[in-house]
Amino acid sequence: MKVIEHILKKKNPKDLMFSYEIVPPPRGRSISDIVEIVESLVPYRPAWIDVTSHSASAYYKEKADGTVERKIFKKRPGTIGICGVIQNRFKIDTVTHLLTQGFTKEETEDALIELNFLGIQNVLALRGDGLNYEKVISKNRSINPYASDLVLQIANINKGIYLEEISEARPYDFCIGVAGYPEKHFEAPNLKMDIKNLKTKVDNGANYIATQMFFDNKHYFNFVKMCRDEGITVPIVPGLKILSNPRQLSTIPSNFYINLPDELVESVNSDPKNIKSIGVEWALKQAEELLEFGVPTLHFYIMNDTSSVLQVVKKLSTK
Ligand code: FAD
């Protein structure tokens, strides 16, 4: 089932619905890591589970003779396979993240064909965060510069338009999500311009928006208003992250270009050992206010530790 169908199926906008985002395990680990995470989420009725995608990156390794070797490697492969396992073993819908950076249009088309064969109907079309090496693109291959171009490619395949003309090509039926940034994407000159670029993604065929994490709901409320004023009518799924380590006071702002509210920072600084319960209480407050506002779903960024998220969804489910 498509994400947009899950959202539209909700009778009351204030009804509880949960969805989650997980990350593939690092190279060398096994699918059982993911199976364990999904098993722990099953009792809390995931409407869908997103699986992130990662491009390869360059790193440098010192050899025994003292020289340095440059290697290019993907730390977390396996996004499509993981989606296939979750969807076919657990019967939970998955959203496969697809990136423009590091992937040619031709590789993307092949990925879409694989997803279709696996019965996966949902993709989140993203640009990615920049490669730290130059991927050589051969002459007869092409790339999608922005996520809006990737959306167009997927919307085209939904109409049966492939990169090369194929006689009697079948149209696909992907539900397309795109990323939105309540506190602005770090490269955009301002939020207004960023939302104009977001509108292009929607005009090109996106069915819904999934937001970057935020810790102050006023950013989400303001973002929804600005999107609606710009003529964006698709659902806007709020992304929630639960603090679980005091180090995140600096890693989250530097990795995701977002602000943490004074009140939250002060409570962590005054009682860092209690971070897990501070994080859970904060997320609960955020979730309750968002539910009251009437959001499409509560979407939790899990990474690979479900303990805090399970506490939050358990408490919300028993209220
Ligand atoms: P775009 O929509 O292409 O926008 C990138 C920037 O370009 C923005 O500043 C935008 O305003 C600007 N822009 C857009 N179009 C134009 C134009 N035509 N001309 C000029 N400027 C333009 N990263 C991963 O690597 N893997 C993941 O799985 C992943 N999952 C994510 C999930 C969510 C919900 C979110 C919010 C982010 C995720 N990211 C992921 C991070 C994302 O890849 C980065 O934030 C990336 O820097 C931007 O991606 P985008 O799709 O928003 O890009």
XYZ file of C-alpha atoms and ligand atoms in Angstrom:
372
model
C 0.000 0.000 0.000
C 1.186 3.513 -0.722
C 2.121 6.069 1.957
C -0.436 8.496 0.564
C -3.141 5.804 0.877
C -2.211 5.193 4.533
C -2.490 8.933 5.191
C -5.791 9.387 3.360
C -7.254 6.290 5.041
C -7.146 8.003 8.456
C -10.709 8.932 9.389
C -9.819 11.529 11.992
C -6.671 13.690 11.513
C -6.025 13.368 15.268
C -5.946 9.529 15.159
C -2.664 7.883 16.151
C -0.479 6.658 13.312
C 3.202 5.780 13.577
C 5.885 5.391 10.943
C 9.629 4.959 11.332
C 12.940 5.488 9.579
C 15.752 2.987 9.969
C 19.308 2.831 8.684
C 20.939 -0.199 6.985
C 23.562 -1.897 9.174
C 27.219 -1.187 8.376
C 28.912 -3.416 5.796
C 29.891 -6.692 7.423
C 26.814 -6.958 9.654
C 23.785 -9.096 8.925
C 20.098 -8.681 8.100
C 19.289 -10.106 11.552
C 20.116 -6.643 13.004
C 17.236 -5.213 10.983
C 14.892 -8.114 11.674
C 15.343 -7.507 15.422
C 14.514 -3.809 15.065
C 11.432 -4.474 12.966
C 10.216 -7.206 15.337
C 10.338 -4.700 18.203
C 8.284 -2.189 16.173
C 5.587 -4.634 15.028
C 3.413 -4.296 18.183
C 3.270 -0.535 17.569
C 1.659 -0.857 14.151
C 4.101 0.823 11.788
C 2.096 2.209 8.878
C 5.348 2.149 6.939
C 9.101 1.996 7.497
C 11.606 4.152 5.602
C 15.046 2.719 4.877
C 17.790 5.262 4.234
C 20.217 5.122 1.315
C 23.910 5.946 1.348
C 26.280 6.851 -1.444
C 29.868 5.653 -1.439
C 32.516 7.932 0.018
C 36.282 8.226 -0.154
C 38.547 7.470 2.769
C 42.284 7.206 3.234
C 44.090 4.200 4.681
C 47.713 4.078 5.750
C 49.495 0.982 4.403
C 52.229 -1.003 6.179
C 54.918 0.719 4.053
C 53.737 4.153 5.272
C 52.094 5.206 2.005
C 48.463 6.280 2.004
C 45.861 4.569 -0.123
C 42.590 6.204 -1.199
C 39.589 3.907 -1.174
C 36.005 4.495 -2.190
C 33.436 2.441 -0.406
C 29.804 2.362 0.634
C 29.589 1.922 4.384
C 25.897 1.010 4.507
C 24.774 -0.929 1.429
C 21.594 -2.960 1.048
C 18.690 -0.470 1.116
C 16.607 -2.228 -1.541
C 17.224 -5.721 -0.115
C 16.210 -4.562 3.375
C 12.997 -3.019 2.024
C 12.242 -6.301 0.251
C 12.757 -8.306 3.465
C 10.595 -6.001 5.627
C 7.843 -5.832 3.068
C 7.709 -9.511 2.197
C 8.479 -11.056 5.590
C 6.622 -8.636 7.876
C 4.002 -7.361 5.402
C 4.865 -3.807 6.425
C 5.061 -1.221 3.643
C 8.493 0.247 3.083
C 9.776 3.498 1.633
C 13.071 3.160 -0.218
C 15.243 6.263 -0.164
C 16.727 7.039 -3.583
C 19.558 9.533 -4.050
C 20.625 11.539 -7.081
C 24.203 11.964 -5.819
C 26.393 8.989 -6.595
C 23.816 7.396 -8.891
C 23.255 7.888 -12.609
C 19.761 8.136 -14.067
C 20.371 4.742 -15.646
C 21.208 3.172 -12.254
C 18.101 4.838 -10.813
C 15.927 3.358 -13.547
C 17.333 -0.104 -12.784
C 16.623 0.442 -9.070
C 13.014 1.424 -9.850
C 12.592 -1.750 -11.905
C 13.939 -3.843 -9.009
C 11.620 -2.108 -6.539
C 8.660 -2.752 -8.773
C 9.555 -6.446 -9.055
C 9.760 -6.628 -5.231
C 6.320 -5.041 -4.881
C 7.667 -1.861 -3.255
C 5.512 1.116 -4.158
C 7.044 3.923 -2.118
C 10.191 5.969 -2.675
C 11.605 9.090 -1.051
C 13.405 11.116 -3.737
C 16.474 12.877 -2.328
C 19.579 14.597 -3.559
C 22.039 13.448 -0.898
C 24.604 15.432 1.027
C 27.465 15.783 -1.443
C 30.111 13.281 -2.469
C 33.635 13.657 -1.128
C 35.074 12.243 -4.367
C 34.346 12.795 -8.029
C 32.337 9.975 -9.539
C 33.282 9.671 -13.192
C 30.170 9.549 -15.325
C 30.737 7.947 -18.724
C 29.593 9.858 -21.807
C 26.418 7.901 -22.439
C 25.187 8.205 -18.844
C 23.418 11.127 -17.184
C 22.617 12.429 -13.707
C 19.761 14.154 -11.903
C 21.232 17.336 -10.378
C 18.432 18.043 -7.877
C 15.823 15.938 -6.126
C 13.194 17.677 -8.321
C 14.860 16.076 -11.388
C 14.705 12.659 -9.725
C 11.009 13.202 -8.967
C 10.476 13.923 -12.655
C 12.247 10.714 -13.660
C 10.039 8.674 -11.286
C 6.889 10.519 -12.401
C 7.861 9.688 -15.992
C 8.288 5.989 -15.278
C 4.854 6.146 -13.623
C 3.620 7.161 -17.100
C 5.599 4.386 -18.810
C 8.268 6.827 -20.017
C 11.696 5.196 -19.619
C 15.062 6.776 -20.437
C 15.098 4.962 -23.774
C 11.950 4.510 -25.786
C 10.574 1.032 -25.120
C 7.637 -0.219 -27.122
C 4.620 -1.193 -25.007
C 6.411 -0.200 -21.783
C 4.291 -0.686 -18.673
C 3.692 2.324 -16.430
C 4.713 1.928 -12.773
C 2.800 3.299 -9.813
C 5.222 4.731 -7.259
C 4.129 7.007 -4.443
C 6.799 9.724 -4.299
C 7.890 11.483 -1.116
C 10.351 14.377 -0.918
C 12.287 16.092 1.890
C 11.279 19.417 3.475
C 13.155 21.533 6.004
C 11.134 23.451 8.640
C 14.327 25.285 9.646
C 15.527 25.656 5.996
C 17.951 23.522 4.020
C 21.469 24.696 4.837
C 22.275 25.726 1.257
C 19.113 27.752 0.636
C 19.407 31.548 0.966
C 16.214 31.653 3.030
C 13.178 29.557 3.944
C 10.974 31.232 1.330
C 13.343 30.286 -1.508
C 13.721 26.761 -0.125
C 9.929 26.375 -0.116
C 9.770 27.613 -3.723
C 12.226 24.832 -4.637
C 10.111 22.395 -2.622
C 7.073 23.471 -4.664
C 8.947 22.415 -7.836
C 9.351 18.915 -6.360
C 5.616 18.758 -5.662
C 4.711 20.192 -9.085
C 6.957 17.553 -10.669
C 4.929 14.785 -9.033
C 5.703 14.390 -5.304
C 2.742 13.043 -3.317
C 3.892 14.037 0.155
C 6.667 15.781 2.089
C 8.685 14.249 4.961
C 10.381 16.829 7.160
C 13.811 17.053 8.638
C 13.777 16.482 12.408
C 12.866 19.448 14.601
C 12.689 19.830 18.373
C 10.460 22.880 18.516
C 7.009 22.362 16.995
C 6.674 26.042 16.156
C 9.100 25.451 13.256
C 6.787 22.754 11.849
C 3.636 24.853 12.284
C 5.291 27.830 10.570
C 6.623 25.593 7.775
C 3.183 24.079 7.099
C 1.679 27.572 6.923
C 4.365 28.843 4.540
C 3.950 25.742 2.331
C 0.172 26.209 2.185
C 0.636 29.919 1.371
C 2.941 28.860 -1.494
C 0.191 26.594 -2.865
C 1.635 23.273 -1.643
C -1.328 21.096 -0.686
C 0.231 17.631 -0.166
C 0.523 16.075 3.349
C 3.553 17.154 5.397
C 4.847 14.331 7.615
C 6.669 15.574 10.746
C 9.983 13.868 11.560
C 10.823 13.325 15.237
C 14.122 12.354 16.796
C 14.524 11.450 20.462
C 17.658 12.657 22.235
C 19.506 9.811 23.923
C 23.047 11.074 24.449
C 24.354 14.459 25.688
C 26.800 14.551 22.742
C 23.821 15.038 20.446
C 23.582 18.648 21.684
C 26.449 19.340 19.283
C 26.269 16.495 16.730
C 22.618 17.070 15.775
C 22.990 20.809 14.998
C 26.217 20.235 13.066
C 24.913 17.264 11.057
C 21.373 18.464 10.428
C 21.619 22.282 10.593
C 18.825 22.651 13.134
C 18.443 24.437 16.471
C 17.733 22.890 19.836
C 15.389 24.869 22.122
C 16.906 26.589 25.217
C 14.669 24.671 27.615
C 15.784 21.290 26.238
C 19.478 22.229 26.206
C 19.259 23.519 29.788
C 17.595 20.367 31.096
C 20.216 18.146 29.435
C 23.107 20.282 30.691
C 21.771 20.330 34.222
C 21.220 16.562 34.369
C 23.162 14.812 31.542
C 22.932 11.388 33.208
C 19.173 11.563 32.873
C 19.324 12.199 29.122
C 17.189 9.212 28.107
C 14.181 10.215 30.178
C 14.612 13.902 29.239
C 14.586 12.877 25.564
C 11.516 10.682 25.987
C 9.564 13.326 27.943
C 10.423 16.003 25.372
C 9.361 13.785 22.440
C 6.112 12.901 24.213
C 5.273 16.580 24.660
C 6.092 17.267 21.013
C 4.064 14.268 19.814
C 0.983 15.209 21.868
C 0.982 18.759 20.524
C 1.453 17.518 16.946
C -1.405 15.042 17.351
C -3.646 17.825 18.606
C -2.691 19.875 15.518
C -3.693 16.916 13.303
C -0.586 15.556 11.553
C -0.603 12.790 8.883
C 1.530 10.465 11.071
C 4.211 10.642 13.763
C 7.393 9.670 11.947
C 10.311 8.650 14.200
C 13.965 8.648 13.187
C 15.321 5.554 14.868
C 18.837 4.961 13.559
C 19.377 1.601 15.206
C 18.244 1.980 18.821
C 14.533 1.497 19.367
C 14.405 1.710 23.178
C 13.430 5.405 23.508
C 11.027 5.329 20.574
C 9.278 2.285 22.006
C 8.771 4.087 25.311
C 7.204 7.064 23.543
C 4.865 5.103 21.261
C 3.870 2.815 24.144
C 2.893 5.805 26.296
C 1.003 7.450 23.425
C -0.808 4.212 22.613
C -2.055 3.722 26.171
C -3.373 7.293 26.671
P 17.025 19.174 -3.082
O 15.554 19.196 -2.988
O 17.624 18.914 -4.432
O 17.536 20.565 -2.504
C 18.910 20.777 -2.196
C 19.185 22.273 -2.106
O 19.112 22.844 -3.420
C 18.170 23.062 -1.281
O 18.863 24.117 -0.655
C 17.199 23.622 -2.309
O 16.569 24.817 -1.857
C 18.134 23.871 -3.483
N 17.509 23.721 -4.798
C 16.606 22.796 -5.184
N 16.310 22.957 -6.495
C 17.050 24.004 -6.931
C 17.221 24.647 -8.185
N 16.538 24.232 -9.266
N 18.099 25.678 -8.275
C 18.794 26.097 -7.195
N 18.683 25.525 -5.967
C 17.822 24.483 -5.851
N 20.473 11.797 2.807
C 21.032 10.631 2.425
O 22.187 10.607 1.967
N 20.323 9.447 2.545
C 19.053 9.400 3.019
O 18.463 8.327 3.094
C 18.452 10.617 3.442
N 17.189 10.633 3.949
C 16.616 11.833 4.272
C 15.281 11.849 4.735
C 14.667 13.046 5.083
C 13.237 13.043 5.563
C 15.390 14.259 4.982
C 14.749 15.565 5.380
C 16.709 14.263 4.523
C 17.335 13.060 4.160
N 18.643 13.017 3.674
C 19.208 11.827 3.301
C 19.457 14.252 3.597
C 19.364 14.953 2.209
O 19.929 14.123 1.213
C 20.140 16.265 2.318
O 19.497 17.135 3.191
C 20.512 16.947 1.012
O 21.476 17.971 1.305
C 19.345 17.631 0.290
O 18.489 16.732 -0.233
P 17.093 17.208 -0.905
O 16.476 16.015 -1.476
O 16.324 18.038 0.031
O 17.685 18.136 -2.105
